[in-house]
Coordinates of C-alpha atoms in Angstrom, one line a residue:
M1 CA -30.0 -67.9 -6.8
T2 CA -26.9 -67.8 -4.5
A3 CA -27.6 -67.7 -0.8
L4 CA -26.2 -64.8 1.1
D5 CA -25.7 -64.7 4.9
L6 CA -26.3 -61.4 6.7
T7 CA -25.4 -60.8 10.3
V8 CA -26.7 -57.8 12.2
T9 CA -24.4 -58.0 15.3
E10 CA -25.5 -54.9 17.2
M11 CA -29.2 -55.9 17.3
G12 CA -28.5 -59.6 18.2
I13 CA -30.3 -60.9 15.1
E14 CA -29.5 -64.4 13.9
Y15 CA -28.4 -65.4 10.4
W16 CA -31.1 -65.1 7.7
A17 CA -30.7 -67.0 4.5
I18 CA -31.7 -65.0 1.4
K19 CA -32.6 -67.5 -1.3
Y20 CA -34.3 -65.1 -3.6
S21 CA -33.7 -61.5 -4.5
I22 CA -37.2 -60.6 -3.3
T23 CA -36.5 -61.6 0.3
I24 CA -36.7 -58.4 2.5
F25 CA -35.5 -57.4 6.0
L26 CA -38.3 -55.5 7.9
F27 CA -37.6 -53.3 10.9
I28 CA -40.8 -53.0 12.9
P29 CA -41.5 -50.5 15.7
K30 CA -43.3 -51.8 18.8
S31 CA -46.1 -49.2 18.7
P32 CA -47.0 -45.9 16.9
H33 CA -45.9 -44.0 20.0
D34 CA -42.9 -46.0 21.0
P35 CA -40.6 -46.5 17.9
S36 CA -37.8 -48.0 19.9
P37 CA -36.5 -50.6 20.6
L38 CA -36.9 -52.3 17.3
Y39 CA -37.0 -56.0 16.4
T40 CA -36.8 -57.8 13.1
R41 CA -38.4 -60.7 11.3
V42 CA -39.6 -61.9 7.9
Y43 CA -43.3 -61.3 7.7
E44 CA -46.2 -63.1 5.9
P45 CA -49.4 -61.1 5.2
D46 CA -51.4 -61.9 8.2
A47 CA -53.6 -59.6 10.5
S48 CA -50.8 -58.2 12.5
F49 CA -49.0 -57.3 9.2
M50 CA -52.0 -55.4 8.0
E51 CA -52.1 -53.3 11.1
N52 CA -48.5 -52.0 11.1
T53 CA -46.5 -49.6 9.0
F54 CA -43.1 -50.9 8.1
Q55 CA -39.8 -49.6 7.0
L56 CA -37.9 -51.1 4.1
N57 CA -34.1 -50.9 4.4
A58 CA -32.6 -50.7 0.9
F59 CA -29.9 -53.4 0.9
N60 CA -28.6 -52.4 -2.6
D61 CA -26.8 -49.5 -0.8
V62 CA -25.1 -51.9 1.6
N63 CA -21.9 -53.9 0.9
L64 CA -23.2 -57.4 1.5
G65 CA -19.6 -58.7 1.6
D66 CA -19.1 -57.2 5.1
D67 CA -19.0 -59.5 8.1
S68 CA -21.6 -57.3 9.9
L69 CA -24.3 -54.9 9.1
T70 CA -25.1 -52.2 11.6
A71 CA -28.8 -51.2 11.2
N72 CA -29.9 -47.7 12.2
P73 CA -33.4 -47.5 10.8
T74 CA -35.5 -44.4 11.0
P75 CA -38.7 -44.9 13.1
G76 CA -41.7 -45.8 11.1
Y77 CA -44.0 -43.3 12.9
G78 CA -44.0 -39.6 13.0
V79 CA -41.9 -39.0 9.9
S80 CA -42.6 -35.5 8.5
A81 CA -41.2 -33.2 5.8
S82 CA -38.6 -31.9 8.2
T83 CA -37.1 -35.3 8.7
E84 CA -33.3 -35.0 8.3
C85 CA -32.7 -38.3 6.4
T86 CA -29.1 -38.7 5.1
P87 CA -28.6 -40.3 1.7
D88 CA -27.1 -43.5 3.1
E89 CA -29.8 -43.9 5.8
H90 CA -32.9 -42.9 3.7
V91 CA -35.7 -45.5 4.0
N92 CA -39.0 -46.0 2.2
L93 CA -42.2 -46.3 4.2
V94 CA -44.1 -49.4 3.0
S95 CA -47.7 -50.6 3.2
P96 CA -48.8 -54.2 2.8
V97 CA -49.0 -55.6 -0.7
V98 CA -49.3 -59.4 -1.5
V99 CA -46.6 -60.8 -3.7
E100 CA -46.3 -64.4 -4.7
S101 CA -42.7 -65.7 -4.7
G102 CA -41.3 -68.8 -6.5
D103 CA -41.8 -71.2 -3.6
G104 CA -45.2 -69.9 -2.6
L105 CA -43.9 -67.6 0.2
R106 CA -46.2 -64.5 0.5
M107 CA -44.4 -61.3 1.3
G108 CA -45.8 -57.8 2.0
I109 CA -44.1 -54.6 0.5
G110 CA -45.2 -51.3 -1.0
L111 CA -43.7 -47.8 -1.3
G112 CA -45.0 -45.1 1.1
L113 CA -45.3 -42.3 -1.5
G114 CA -46.5 -39.8 1.0
H115 CA -43.1 -39.7 2.8
L116 CA -41.1 -39.8 -0.4
T117 CA -42.9 -36.8 -1.7
A118 CA -42.5 -34.8 1.5
C119 CA -39.0 -35.8 2.6
V120 CA -36.6 -32.9 2.1
K121 CA -33.5 -35.1 1.6
F122 CA -35.3 -37.3 -0.9
V123 CA -36.4 -34.3 -3.0
E124 CA -32.9 -33.0 -2.9
L125 CA -31.5 -36.3 -4.0
N126 CA -33.9 -36.5 -6.9
S127 CA -33.0 -32.9 -8.0
L128 CA -29.4 -34.0 -8.3
K129 CA -30.4 -36.5 -10.9
K130 CA -32.0 -33.9 -13.2
Q131 CA -30.2 -32.1 -16.0
K132 CA -28.3 -29.0 -14.7
T133 CA -28.5 -25.5 -16.0
L134 CA -25.1 -23.9 -16.7
S135 CA -24.3 -20.7 -14.9
F136 CA -21.4 -18.2 -15.3
E137 CA -19.9 -17.3 -11.9
P138 CA -17.9 -14.1 -12.0
S139 CA -14.8 -13.7 -9.9
D140 CA -14.7 -11.4 -6.9
D141 CA -12.0 -9.2 -8.4
N142 CA -13.2 -9.0 -12.0
D143 CA -16.7 -9.3 -13.3
D144 CA -15.3 -10.2 -16.8
L145 CA -13.5 -13.3 -15.5
G146 CA -15.1 -16.3 -13.9
T147 CA -16.0 -20.0 -14.2
L148 CA -18.7 -22.0 -15.8
T149 CA -20.6 -24.0 -13.2
N150 CA -23.9 -25.9 -12.8
F151 CA -26.6 -23.6 -11.5
T152 CA -28.2 -24.5 -8.2
F153 CA -30.7 -22.2 -6.5
N154 CA -29.7 -21.7 -2.9
Q155 CA -32.2 -19.8 -0.8
K156 CA -29.8 -19.5 2.1
K157 CA -27.2 -17.9 -0.2
V158 CA -29.8 -15.5 -1.6
R159 CA -30.8 -14.4 1.9
E160 CA -27.1 -13.9 2.8
L161 CA -26.4 -11.7 -0.2
A162 CA -29.7 -9.8 0.3
A163 CA -28.6 -8.9 3.8
H164 CA -25.1 -7.8 2.6
M165 CA -26.8 -5.6 0.0
I166 CA -29.0 -4.0 2.6
L167 CA -26.0 -3.3 4.8
L168 CA -23.7 -2.1 2.1
H169 CA -26.1 0.3 0.4
E170 CA -28.0 1.2 3.5
Y171 CA -31.4 0.2 2.1
P172 CA -34.4 0.0 4.4
F173 CA -35.4 -3.5 5.6
N174 CA -38.8 -3.3 4.0
M175 CA -37.3 -3.1 0.6
M176 CA -37.4 -6.8 0.4
E177 CA -41.2 -6.6 0.7
H178 CA -41.7 -4.0 -2.1
E179 CA -44.2 -5.3 -4.7
L180 CA -42.2 -4.3 -7.8
F181 CA -39.0 -5.6 -6.3
N182 CA -40.5 -9.1 -5.8
K183 CA -42.0 -9.0 -9.3
F184 CA -38.6 -8.2 -10.7
M185 CA -37.0 -11.1 -8.8
R186 CA -39.7 -13.5 -9.9
A187 CA -39.1 -12.4 -13.5
C188 CA -35.3 -13.1 -13.0
T189 CA -35.8 -16.6 -11.5
P190 CA -38.9 -18.8 -10.9
Y191 CA -37.2 -20.1 -7.7
W192 CA -37.4 -16.7 -6.0
K193 CA -39.1 -16.7 -2.5
K194 CA -40.1 -13.5 -0.9
I195 CA -38.0 -12.4 2.1
S196 CA -39.9 -10.7 4.9
L197 CA -38.7 -7.6 6.8
A198 CA -38.2 -9.6 10.0
T199 CA -36.2 -12.2 8.2
V200 CA -33.8 -9.7 6.5
K201 CA -33.4 -7.9 9.8
S202 CA -32.4 -11.0 11.6
D203 CA -30.1 -11.9 8.8
C204 CA -28.3 -8.5 9.0
I205 CA -27.9 -8.9 12.8
A206 CA -26.6 -12.5 12.2
I207 CA -24.0 -11.2 9.7
Y208 CA -22.9 -8.5 12.1
N209 CA -22.5 -11.0 14.9
I210 CA -20.5 -13.3 12.7
G211 CA -18.3 -10.4 11.6
K212 CA -17.9 -9.3 15.2
K213 CA -16.9 -12.8 16.3
K214 CA -14.2 -12.9 13.5
L215 CA -12.9 -9.5 14.5
K216 CA -12.7 -10.5 18.1
T217 CA -10.7 -13.5 17.1
L218 CA -8.4 -11.4 15.0
L219 CA -7.9 -8.9 17.8
S220 CA -7.1 -11.6 20.3
G221 CA -3.9 -12.3 18.5
I222 CA -2.8 -8.6 18.4
D223 CA -0.5 -7.3 21.1
R224 CA -1.1 -3.6 20.7
V225 CA -3.8 -1.4 19.1
N226 CA -4.2 2.3 18.4
I227 CA -7.5 4.0 18.8
T228 CA -9.0 7.1 17.0
T229 CA -12.3 8.5 18.1
D230 CA -14.5 11.5 17.4
M231 CA -18.0 12.7 18.1
W232 CA -20.6 14.4 15.9
T233 CA -24.2 15.5 16.0
S234 CA -26.7 14.5 13.4
S235 CA -29.4 16.7 11.9
Q236 CA -31.8 15.2 14.3
R237 CA -29.6 16.6 17.2
V238 CA -28.5 13.1 18.2
S239 CA -24.9 12.7 19.3
Y240 CA -22.8 9.8 18.1
M241 CA -19.3 8.5 18.9
V242 CA -17.2 6.5 16.4
V243 CA -14.3 4.3 17.7
T244 CA -11.8 3.1 15.2
C245 CA -9.1 0.6 15.8
H246 CA -5.8 0.6 13.9
F247 CA -3.2 -2.3 14.1
V248 CA -0.6 -4.2 12.2
D249 CA -1.6 -7.8 11.5
S250 CA 0.6 -10.9 11.4
N251 CA 1.4 -10.2 7.7
W252 CA 2.7 -6.7 8.6
L253 CA -0.2 -5.0 6.9
L254 CA -1.9 -1.9 8.3
Q255 CA -5.5 -2.7 9.3
K256 CA -8.3 -0.4 10.3
R257 CA -11.7 -1.5 11.8
I258 CA -14.6 0.5 13.1
L259 CA -15.4 -1.0 16.5
N260 CA -18.4 1.1 17.6
F261 CA -20.7 3.7 16.2
C262 CA -22.9 4.4 19.2
N263 CA -25.2 7.1 20.6
V264 CA -23.7 9.0 23.5
P265 CA -26.3 11.1 25.2
P266 CA -25.4 14.5 26.7
P267 CA -23.7 15.9 28.7
H268 CA -20.5 15.2 26.8
S269 CA -18.2 15.6 29.7
G270 CA -14.8 13.9 30.1
V271 CA -16.3 11.4 32.4
V272 CA -19.0 10.4 30.0
I273 CA -16.6 10.1 27.0
A274 CA -14.1 8.1 29.1
E275 CA -16.9 5.7 30.2
A276 CA -18.1 5.2 26.6
L277 CA -14.5 4.4 25.5
R278 CA -13.8 2.1 28.4
N279 CA -17.0 0.1 27.7
S280 CA -16.0 -0.2 24.0
F281 CA -12.6 -1.5 25.0
I282 CA -14.1 -4.1 27.4
E283 CA -16.6 -5.3 24.8
W284 CA -13.9 -6.0 22.2
G285 CA -11.3 -7.4 24.7
I286 CA -8.6 -4.8 24.1
L287 CA -8.6 -3.0 27.4
D288 CA -5.0 -3.9 28.1
K289 CA -3.9 -3.6 24.5
V290 CA -4.5 0.1 23.9
L291 CA -1.2 2.0 23.1
T292 CA -2.4 5.4 21.9
I293 CA -5.7 7.3 21.6
T294 CA -5.9 10.0 19.0
V295 CA -8.6 12.7 19.6
D296 CA -9.2 16.3 18.6
N297 CA -8.4 19.2 20.9
A298 CA -11.7 19.6 22.6
S299 CA -11.3 20.1 26.4
A300 CA -13.7 17.3 27.1
N301 CA -11.5 14.9 25.1
S302 CA -8.4 16.0 27.0
A303 CA -10.2 15.3 30.3
A304 CA -11.4 11.9 29.1
I305 CA -7.8 10.9 28.1
D306 CA -6.5 11.9 31.6
I307 CA -9.1 9.7 33.2
L308 CA -8.3 6.8 31.1
R309 CA -4.6 7.2 31.5
D310 CA -5.0 7.1 35.3
D311 CA -7.1 3.9 35.0
F312 CA -4.6 2.2 32.7
E313 CA -1.6 3.1 34.9
L314 CA -3.3 1.4 37.8
R315 CA -3.6 -1.7 35.5
C316 CA 0.1 -1.3 34.5
S317 CA -0.9 -1.7 30.9
L318 CA 0.7 1.5 29.5
P319 CA 4.4 1.3 28.4
I320 CA 6.9 4.0 29.2
G321 CA 4.6 5.7 31.6
G322 CA 1.9 6.5 29.1
L323 CA 4.0 9.1 27.2
M324 CA 2.5 8.1 23.9
F325 CA -1.0 7.6 25.2
H326 CA -2.5 10.9 24.2
V327 CA -2.1 11.9 20.5
R328 CA -3.5 15.1 19.2
C329 CA -5.1 15.0 15.8
C330 CA -2.7 16.7 13.3
A331 CA -5.5 17.5 10.9
H332 CA -7.5 19.2 13.6
I333 CA -4.6 21.3 14.8
T334 CA -4.0 22.3 11.2
N335 CA -7.6 23.4 10.9
L336 CA -7.3 25.5 14.1
L337 CA -4.2 27.2 12.8
V338 CA -5.7 28.1 9.4
Q339 CA -9.0 29.2 10.9
A340 CA -7.1 31.6 13.2
G341 CA -5.1 33.0 10.3
L342 CA -8.2 33.4 8.0
S343 CA -9.9 35.5 10.6
E344 CA -7.5 38.4 9.7
I345 CA -9.2 38.7 6.3
G346 CA -12.6 37.3 7.3
D347 CA -14.6 40.2 5.9
I348 CA -13.0 39.7 2.4
I349 CA -13.7 36.0 2.5
D350 CA -17.3 36.6 3.5
S351 CA -17.7 39.0 0.6
V352 CA -16.4 36.4 -1.9
R353 CA -18.6 33.7 -0.3
Q354 CA -21.8 35.7 -0.5
G355 CA -21.1 36.7 -4.1
I356 CA -20.6 33.1 -5.1
K357 CA -23.7 32.0 -3.2
Y358 CA -25.8 34.7 -5.0
I359 CA -24.5 33.5 -8.5
V360 CA -25.0 29.8 -8.0
A361 CA -28.5 30.2 -6.5
S362 CA -29.9 30.8 -10.0
K363 CA -29.3 29.0 -13.3
R364 CA -29.9 32.3 -15.2
R365 CA -27.2 34.1 -13.1
L366 CA -24.8 31.2 -13.5
I367 CA -25.2 31.2 -17.3
A368 CA -24.7 35.0 -17.5
F369 CA -21.5 34.6 -15.4
S370 CA -20.2 31.8 -17.6
D371 CA -20.8 33.8 -20.8
I372 CA -18.6 36.6 -19.4
A373 CA -15.9 34.1 -18.5
K374 CA -16.0 32.6 -22.0
R375 CA -15.6 36.0 -23.6
L376 CA -12.5 36.5 -21.4
D377 CA -11.2 33.1 -22.4
L378 CA -11.1 31.9 -18.8
G379 CA -12.2 28.3 -19.5
S380 CA -15.2 26.5 -18.1
N381 CA -14.2 26.0 -14.5
K382 CA -17.1 26.2 -12.1
L383 CA -17.4 28.3 -9.0
I384 CA -17.1 26.5 -5.7
L385 CA -19.0 27.3 -2.6
D386 CA -17.2 26.4 0.6
V387 CA -18.3 25.0 3.9
P388 CA -17.2 27.7 6.4
T389 CA -16.1 25.1 9.1
S390 CA -13.9 23.3 6.6
W391 CA -10.9 25.5 5.8
N392 CA -9.7 23.4 2.8
S393 CA -13.0 23.9 1.0
T394 CA -12.5 27.7 1.7
Y395 CA -9.0 27.3 0.1
L396 CA -10.5 25.7 -3.0
M397 CA -13.3 28.4 -3.2
L398 CA -10.7 31.2 -3.0
K399 CA -8.4 29.5 -5.5
T400 CA -11.3 29.2 -8.1
A401 CA -12.5 32.8 -7.3
I402 CA -9.1 34.2 -8.0
R403 CA -9.2 32.8 -11.5
F404 CA -12.5 34.6 -12.1
K405 CA -11.6 37.9 -10.3
E406 CA -12.0 39.9 -13.6
V407 CA -15.4 38.4 -14.2
F408 CA -17.0 39.6 -10.9
P409 CA -16.9 43.4 -11.7
R410 CA -18.2 42.8 -15.2
Y411 CA -21.0 40.7 -13.9
H412 CA -21.9 43.6 -11.6
R413 CA -22.5 45.8 -14.7
V414 CA -24.9 43.2 -16.0
E415 CA -26.6 42.3 -12.7
Q416 CA -27.1 45.4 -10.7
A417 CA -28.4 43.4 -7.7
F418 CA -25.0 41.8 -7.4
L419 CA -23.4 43.9 -4.6
W420 CA -20.4 41.7 -3.5
V421 CA -17.6 43.2 -5.7
V422 CA -14.1 42.7 -4.3
T423 CA -11.6 45.4 -5.0
P424 CA -8.2 44.8 -6.6
E425 CA -6.4 45.5 -3.3
Q426 CA -8.6 42.9 -1.6
W427 CA -7.8 40.4 -4.3
D428 CA -4.1 40.9 -3.6
K429 CA -4.7 40.0 0.0
V430 CA -6.7 36.9 -1.0
E431 CA -3.8 35.8 -3.3
N432 CA -1.2 36.2 -0.6
V433 CA -3.2 34.4 2.0
N434 CA -4.0 31.6 -0.5
Q435 CA -0.3 31.0 -1.1
V436 CA 0.0 30.1 2.6
L437 CA -3.1 28.0 2.5
A438 CA -1.6 26.0 -0.4
V439 CA 1.2 24.8 1.9
F440 CA -1.3 23.8 4.6
N441 CA -3.5 22.0 2.0
D442 CA -0.5 19.9 0.8
V443 CA 0.3 19.0 4.5
T444 CA -3.3 17.9 5.1
N445 CA -3.4 15.7 2.0
V446 CA -0.2 14.0 3.1
V447 CA -1.1 13.3 6.7
S448 CA -4.7 12.4 5.9
G449 CA -3.9 9.3 3.9
S450 CA -5.6 6.1 4.9
D451 CA -4.0 3.5 2.6
Y452 CA -0.4 3.9 3.9
P453 CA 1.3 4.7 7.2
T454 CA 1.4 8.4 7.9
S455 CA 2.9 8.8 11.4
N456 CA 6.5 8.9 10.1
L457 CA 5.5 11.8 7.8
F458 CA 4.1 14.1 10.5
L459 CA 7.3 15.7 11.7
P460 CA 8.6 16.9 8.4
E461 CA 5.2 18.3 7.5
V462 CA 4.9 20.0 10.9
W463 CA 8.3 21.5 10.2
R464 CA 7.0 22.8 6.8
M465 CA 4.0 24.6 8.5
K466 CA 6.2 26.1 11.2
E467 CA 8.7 27.3 8.6
I468 CA 6.0 29.1 6.4
V469 CA 4.5 30.7 9.5
D470 CA 7.9 32.0 10.6
I471 CA 8.6 33.4 7.1
K472 CA 5.3 35.2 7.0
A473 CA 6.0 36.7 10.4
L474 CA 8.6 38.9 8.6
D475 CA 6.3 39.8 5.6
M476 CA 6.2 43.4 4.5
N477 CA 2.4 43.4 4.7
E478 CA 0.9 44.0 8.1
Y479 CA -2.1 41.8 7.6
M480 CA 0.3 38.9 6.8
R481 CA 2.3 39.5 10.0
L482 CA -0.9 39.6 12.1
M483 CA -2.1 36.4 10.5
S484 CA 1.2 34.7 11.1
A485 CA 1.2 35.8 14.8
K486 CA -2.3 34.3 15.3
M487 CA -1.2 31.0 13.7
S488 CA 2.0 30.9 15.7
D489 CA 0.1 31.3 19.0
K490 CA -2.1 28.2 18.1
F491 CA 1.0 26.3 17.0
D492 CA 2.8 26.9 20.3
K493 CA -0.4 26.0 22.2
Y494 CA -0.8 22.5 20.7
W495 CA 2.7 21.6 19.5
G496 CA 4.7 23.6 22.1
E497 CA 5.3 20.3 24.0
S498 CA 7.2 17.5 22.3
N499 CA 4.9 15.1 20.6
M500 CA 6.6 11.8 21.5
V501 CA 4.9 9.6 19.0
M502 CA 5.6 12.0 16.1
A503 CA 9.3 12.1 17.1
L504 CA 9.8 8.4 17.7
V505 CA 8.3 7.2 14.4
A506 CA 10.2 9.8 12.5
M507 CA 13.4 8.5 14.1
L508 CA 12.6 4.9 13.3
D509 CA 12.3 5.8 9.6
P510 CA 15.6 4.6 8.2
R511 CA 15.7 7.6 5.9
Y512 CA 15.7 10.1 8.7
K513 CA 16.9 8.6 12.1
M514 CA 18.3 11.3 14.4
K515 CA 19.2 13.7 11.6
L516 CA 15.6 14.8 11.1
I517 CA 15.2 15.3 14.9
R518 CA 18.3 17.5 15.1
F519 CA 17.2 19.4 12.0
C520 CA 13.5 20.0 12.8
F521 CA 13.5 20.5 16.6
P522 CA 15.5 23.8 16.5
I523 CA 12.8 25.3 14.2
I524 CA 9.8 23.8 15.9
Y525 CA 10.7 24.4 19.6
P526 CA 12.1 27.4 21.4
L527 CA 15.9 27.5 22.2
D528 CA 15.6 26.8 25.9
I529 CA 13.8 23.4 25.5
R530 CA 14.9 22.0 22.2
G531 CA 18.0 20.3 23.7
D532 CA 15.9 18.7 26.5
N533 CA 13.3 17.5 23.9
I534 CA 16.0 15.8 21.9
K535 CA 17.4 14.0 25.0
A536 CA 13.9 13.0 26.0
V537 CA 13.2 11.4 22.6
L538 CA 16.4 9.3 22.9
S539 CA 15.8 8.1 26.4
T540 CA 12.1 7.3 25.6
L541 CA 13.3 5.2 22.6
K542 CA 15.6 3.2 24.9
E543 CA 12.8 2.6 27.4
L544 CA 10.5 1.5 24.6
F545 CA 13.2 -0.9 23.3
K546 CA 13.4 -2.5 26.8
V547 CA 9.6 -3.0 26.8
Y548 CA 9.8 -4.8 23.5
V549 CA 12.7 -7.0 24.7
V550 CA 10.6 -8.2 27.6
A551 CA 7.6 -8.9 25.4
H552 CA 9.8 -10.7 22.9
N553 CA 11.3 -13.0 25.6
A554 CA 7.9 -13.7 27.0
S555 CA 6.6 -14.7 23.5
I556 CA 9.6 -17.1 23.0
V557 CA 8.8 -18.8 26.3
Q558 CA 5.1 -19.2 25.3
Q559 CA 6.2 -20.7 22.0
Q560 CA 8.4 -23.2 23.7
V561 CA 5.7 -24.2 26.2
A562 CA 3.2 -24.6 23.3
A563 CA 5.7 -26.7 21.4
E564 CA 6.3 -29.0 24.4
V565 CA 2.5 -29.3 25.0
S566 CA 2.0 -30.2 21.4
A567 CA 4.7 -32.8 21.4
A568 CA 3.3 -34.4 24.6
T569 CA -0.2 -34.4 23.1
T570 CA 1.1 -36.1 20.0
S571 CA 2.8 -38.7 22.0
I572 CA -0.3 -39.5 24.1
A573 CA -2.4 -39.7 20.9
S574 CA 0.1 -42.1 19.4
V575 CA 0.0 -44.4 22.5
T576 CA -3.9 -44.2 22.6
E577 CA -4.1 -45.0 18.9
E578 CA -1.8 -48.0 19.4
A579 CA -3.8 -49.3 22.4
S580 CA -7.0 -48.8 20.4
G581 CA -5.6 -50.8 17.5
G582 CA -4.7 -53.6 19.9
R583 CA -8.2 -53.8 21.3
S584 CA -9.7 -53.7 17.8
R585 CA -7.5 -56.6 16.6
F586 CA -8.3 -58.6 19.8
R587 CA -12.1 -58.0 19.2
Q588 CA -11.8 -59.1 15.5
H589 CA -9.9 -62.2 16.6
S590 CA -12.5 -63.0 19.2
Q591 CA -15.4 -62.6 16.8
G592 CA -13.6 -64.7 14.2
S593 CA -13.1 -67.4 16.7
G594 CA -16.7 -67.3 17.7
S595 CA -17.9 -67.6 14.1
L596 CA -15.6 -70.6 13.5
A597 CA -16.8 -72.3 16.6
K598 CA -20.4 -71.8 15.7
N599 CA -19.7 -73.4 12.3
G600 CA -18.2 -76.4 14.0
Q601 CA -14.6 -75.5 13.3
N602 CA -11.8 -75.3 15.9
P603 CA -10.6 -71.7 16.0
F604 CA -7.2 -72.8 17.4
G605 CA -6.4 -75.2 14.6
S606 CA -6.3 -78.9 14.5
H607 CA -4.3 -79.2 17.7
G608 CA -7.0 -77.8 19.9
G609 CA -5.1 -75.0 21.7

């Protein structure tokens, strides 16, 4: 056998000559309760050998050609199944076994099978050596496409996906403990481990916290955000507030994130709403980044916006004096306009609603009504029952009912209990009103989009509503003129003042610019203020441009400072690396000189220095 010299420099161990492949290095702890410091020696089987537990360092994993071997053995005592042994540092516990070598040297070795069976890392390493099971991993975008990979059961991944499933589908936490669900999962895979309610609950909270941290990081790089908020009351009479953040990311993509969905106990005054919003802004770190807040037209919301505007002005965080801070919800104003107009024929609408409610309440009645419609060749469209507080559902109900207006009196002849028969004159009123509602329904569909920017579309759509209201004010029918008057009053109340955001974004649309402002304002606003409103929009645009110039210059300065700091850091790192390399070369030279001197050689050559 060829002799190999091993040097363990960090532990101060002298050279050991390995003559035979069976020679072993043993790292022995001082006591069962004090595993460090360690010392090394070659042991023969004597009494002290029999009383100790040793660790065998597997030298076949070490490059014996190195000049030094740094030994970091795991303590021989207290090793449990939770020990985090790495593949390169894994050691086998040994017990004494007598072995006869070629020259009569007696050595003690033996595998500690207890540790090998329990060690997590060792079990994982063994599992890697087994034959793999193929698995088809579908892609995120298309289930029909994917990749063929080796299947490995990952309990952490299973728990993560289970938590996502609970959150997405709003399942109860105890679903993971259902007996049949666990039987189903065990039938799918023998590796399945039951997940408790407490575990899945903590996993869901962890996922939320991770997502919250990511969103905070994203918002930290955004200069301005726009907020929409609303309140509603559940069937349990619990009041909630939702706060949604809208912003444009670094890729110029419109983003929307729900920041809070929280309980707001009564009273729902302006002070309470303002405090809830302020706390939400502070929690997400956007208190000085809010540009606009869009709310409905409740008086409490208006009071809350006034309170927040005063606070933000003191912090000097509102550009152009907060002229764009309060944005009224266009869809809500449209709802108020339409509800005011529908009140003019409210009795007719109630009659149609009650008649439809009577028919759809029984399958027998619905079949009888459908048979009459088929005899009249009116198709198979179904009746629609509206939600009284949602005017667009009322529009759809009337639109469908007009199609079946000839069926209702015929059904009355079959079903004498059906009392809600609308006269032909009343149907004429419904048709005329529904023509106006069709325009408002188109406007609502346009401005309610969520996958594309809509602010630049508001002004032309508002102009459409104002135009149809003014036209119906001259209608020959009195009920239409009265309806128009009610809608006009609501329009002037909420849009009588110039909506600065709506005007500015319309002007920034390259298709419109100032032409749309000059075309729409004379129709939307009275003669005495339309000129002042146009001038106000122009002056506000100039002030907003100045704000962005200041912000742009500040960002350039920050980028320059960051570039200089980065360059200085790179220079310092280069100098440090060069100095470290010099120290390393000096250390290697010193160690090489010491080894040569120990072997009786002159490290400085034959001339001695």
